[in-house]
Amino acid sequence: MVIKLKETLKAEIYSLIMCSKREVVLLLDGKKEKGVVGIHRVIPLKNIARSNFDFMVEQKDFMLAKKKILHKFVGLFHSHISSNNLSERDILELKKTNYIWMIGYVCNENLMLDCYHLDNGEINKLKILQDE
């Protein structure tokens, strides 16, 4: 599986991270076709975690945000402070789901992104391509 992400969405994610003191949480709205997942929109969710290094979303807010999906809910994005490595919690949550888990952080004013997906019980890192 490969991820396609428009430069404008990368810029939007970058801006959201830079304007937040907490981890940013976003729903990924997109389409899956022939092994390619195109991300068309991101929908912000309110992070209610008490820590700046974690995220938590109320189920009600999650369900309301899912109603805003125009294409298909394909995954979840959240930011990290200093790397896009999967945390232990990320791994546990990823193993419970069947959607894309995108993680990003800003380093030297550049947005660094990684995507992960569970396939046959194995966590795979997905390639991210720039969409036109």
Coordinates of C-alpha atoms in Angstrom, one line a residue:
M1 CA 0.0 0.0 0.0
V2 CA 1.2 3.5 -0.9
I3 CA -0.1 6.9 0.5
K4 CA -0.6 9.9 -1.8
L5 CA -0.7 13.3 0.0
K6 CA -1.1 16.7 -1.6
E7 CA 1.4 19.4 -0.8
T8 CA -1.5 21.7 0.3
L9 CA -2.5 19.1 2.9
K10 CA 1.1 18.8 4.1
A11 CA 1.1 22.6 4.5
E12 CA -2.1 22.4 6.5
I13 CA -0.8 19.7 8.8
Y14 CA 2.4 21.7 9.3
S15 CA 0.4 24.8 10.2
L16 CA -1.8 22.9 12.7
I17 CA 1.3 21.5 14.4
M18 CA 3.0 24.8 14.6
C19 CA -0.1 26.5 16.1
S20 CA -0.6 23.9 18.8
K21 CA 1.0 23.3 22.2
R22 CA -0.4 19.8 22.3
E23 CA -0.3 16.8 20.0
V24 CA -2.5 17.4 16.9
V25 CA -5.1 14.8 16.1
L26 CA -6.7 14.6 12.6
L27 CA -9.0 12.2 10.8
L28 CA -7.8 11.3 7.3
D29 CA -10.5 11.5 4.6
G30 CA -9.5 9.7 1.4
K31 CA -10.0 6.9 -1.1
K32 CA -8.4 3.5 -1.5
E33 CA -7.9 2.3 -5.1
K34 CA -5.6 -0.5 -6.2
G35 CA -3.2 -0.3 -3.3
V36 CA -3.0 3.5 -3.3
V37 CA -4.6 5.6 -0.6
G38 CA -5.2 9.2 -1.6
I39 CA -5.7 11.5 1.3
H40 CA -8.1 14.3 0.2
R41 CA -8.8 16.1 3.5
V42 CA -7.9 16.2 7.2
I43 CA -10.5 16.9 9.9
P44 CA -9.1 18.2 13.2
L45 CA -10.2 16.6 16.4
K46 CA -9.9 18.2 19.9
N47 CA -7.1 16.7 21.9
I48 CA -8.4 16.5 25.5
A49 CA -5.3 14.8 27.0
R50 CA -3.9 16.6 30.1
S51 CA -0.3 16.0 28.8
N52 CA 1.3 17.8 25.9
F53 CA 2.9 14.5 24.9
D54 CA -0.2 12.4 24.4
F55 CA -3.6 12.6 22.8
M56 CA -7.1 11.6 23.7
V57 CA -10.3 12.2 21.9
E58 CA -13.8 12.0 23.2
Q59 CA -15.8 9.3 21.4
K60 CA -18.6 11.8 20.7
D61 CA -16.2 14.2 19.0
F62 CA -14.7 11.3 17.0
M63 CA -18.2 10.3 15.7
L64 CA -19.2 13.8 14.9
A65 CA -16.0 14.3 12.9
K66 CA -16.5 11.0 11.0
K67 CA -19.9 12.5 9.8
K68 CA -17.9 15.2 8.1
I69 CA -16.0 12.7 5.9
L70 CA -16.7 13.3 2.2
H71 CA -14.9 10.2 0.8
K72 CA -14.0 7.5 3.3
F73 CA -12.4 7.4 6.7
V74 CA -9.0 5.9 6.0
G75 CA -7.0 6.7 9.1
L76 CA -5.8 8.9 11.9
F77 CA -3.0 11.4 12.1
H78 CA -1.3 12.6 15.3
S79 CA 1.8 14.6 15.9
H80 CA 4.8 13.8 18.1
I81 CA 7.1 16.3 19.6
S82 CA 10.5 15.0 18.3
S83 CA 10.1 11.9 16.1
N84 CA 7.6 9.9 14.1
N85 CA 8.6 6.6 15.6
L86 CA 5.8 4.5 16.9
S87 CA 5.4 4.8 20.7
E88 CA 4.3 1.7 22.7
R89 CA 0.8 3.1 22.9
D90 CA 0.8 3.7 19.1
I91 CA 1.7 0.1 18.5
L92 CA -1.1 -1.1 20.9
E93 CA -3.7 1.1 19.2
L94 CA -2.5 0.3 15.7
K95 CA -2.9 -3.4 16.4
K96 CA -6.6 -2.8 17.4
T97 CA -7.5 -1.0 14.2
N98 CA -7.5 -1.6 10.5
Y99 CA -6.8 1.9 9.4
I100 CA -3.7 4.0 8.5
W101 CA -1.8 5.5 11.4
M102 CA 0.1 8.6 10.3
I103 CA 2.5 10.3 12.6
G104 CA 4.3 13.6 12.0
Y105 CA 6.5 16.1 13.7
V106 CA 8.4 19.3 12.7
C107 CA 12.2 19.3 12.5
N108 CA 14.1 22.4 11.3
E109 CA 10.9 23.8 9.9
N110 CA 10.2 20.7 7.8
L111 CA 7.2 18.4 8.3
M112 CA 8.4 14.8 8.7
L113 CA 5.7 12.2 8.1
D114 CA 5.5 8.4 8.4
C115 CA 2.5 6.1 7.8
Y116 CA 1.9 2.7 9.3
H117 CA -0.7 0.0 8.7
L118 CA -1.3 -3.4 10.1
D119 CA -1.3 -6.2 7.5
N120 CA -1.6 -9.8 8.5
G121 CA -0.7 -9.0 12.0
E122 CA 2.5 -7.2 11.0
I123 CA 3.0 -3.4 11.2
N124 CA 4.2 -2.1 7.9
K125 CA 5.7 1.4 7.2
L126 CA 4.0 2.8 4.1
K127 CA 5.6 4.9 1.4
I128 CA 4.2 8.5 1.1
L129 CA 4.2 10.0 -2.3
Q130 CA 3.4 13.6 -3.2
D131 CA 0.1 13.8 -5.1
E132 CA -0.3 16.4 -7.8

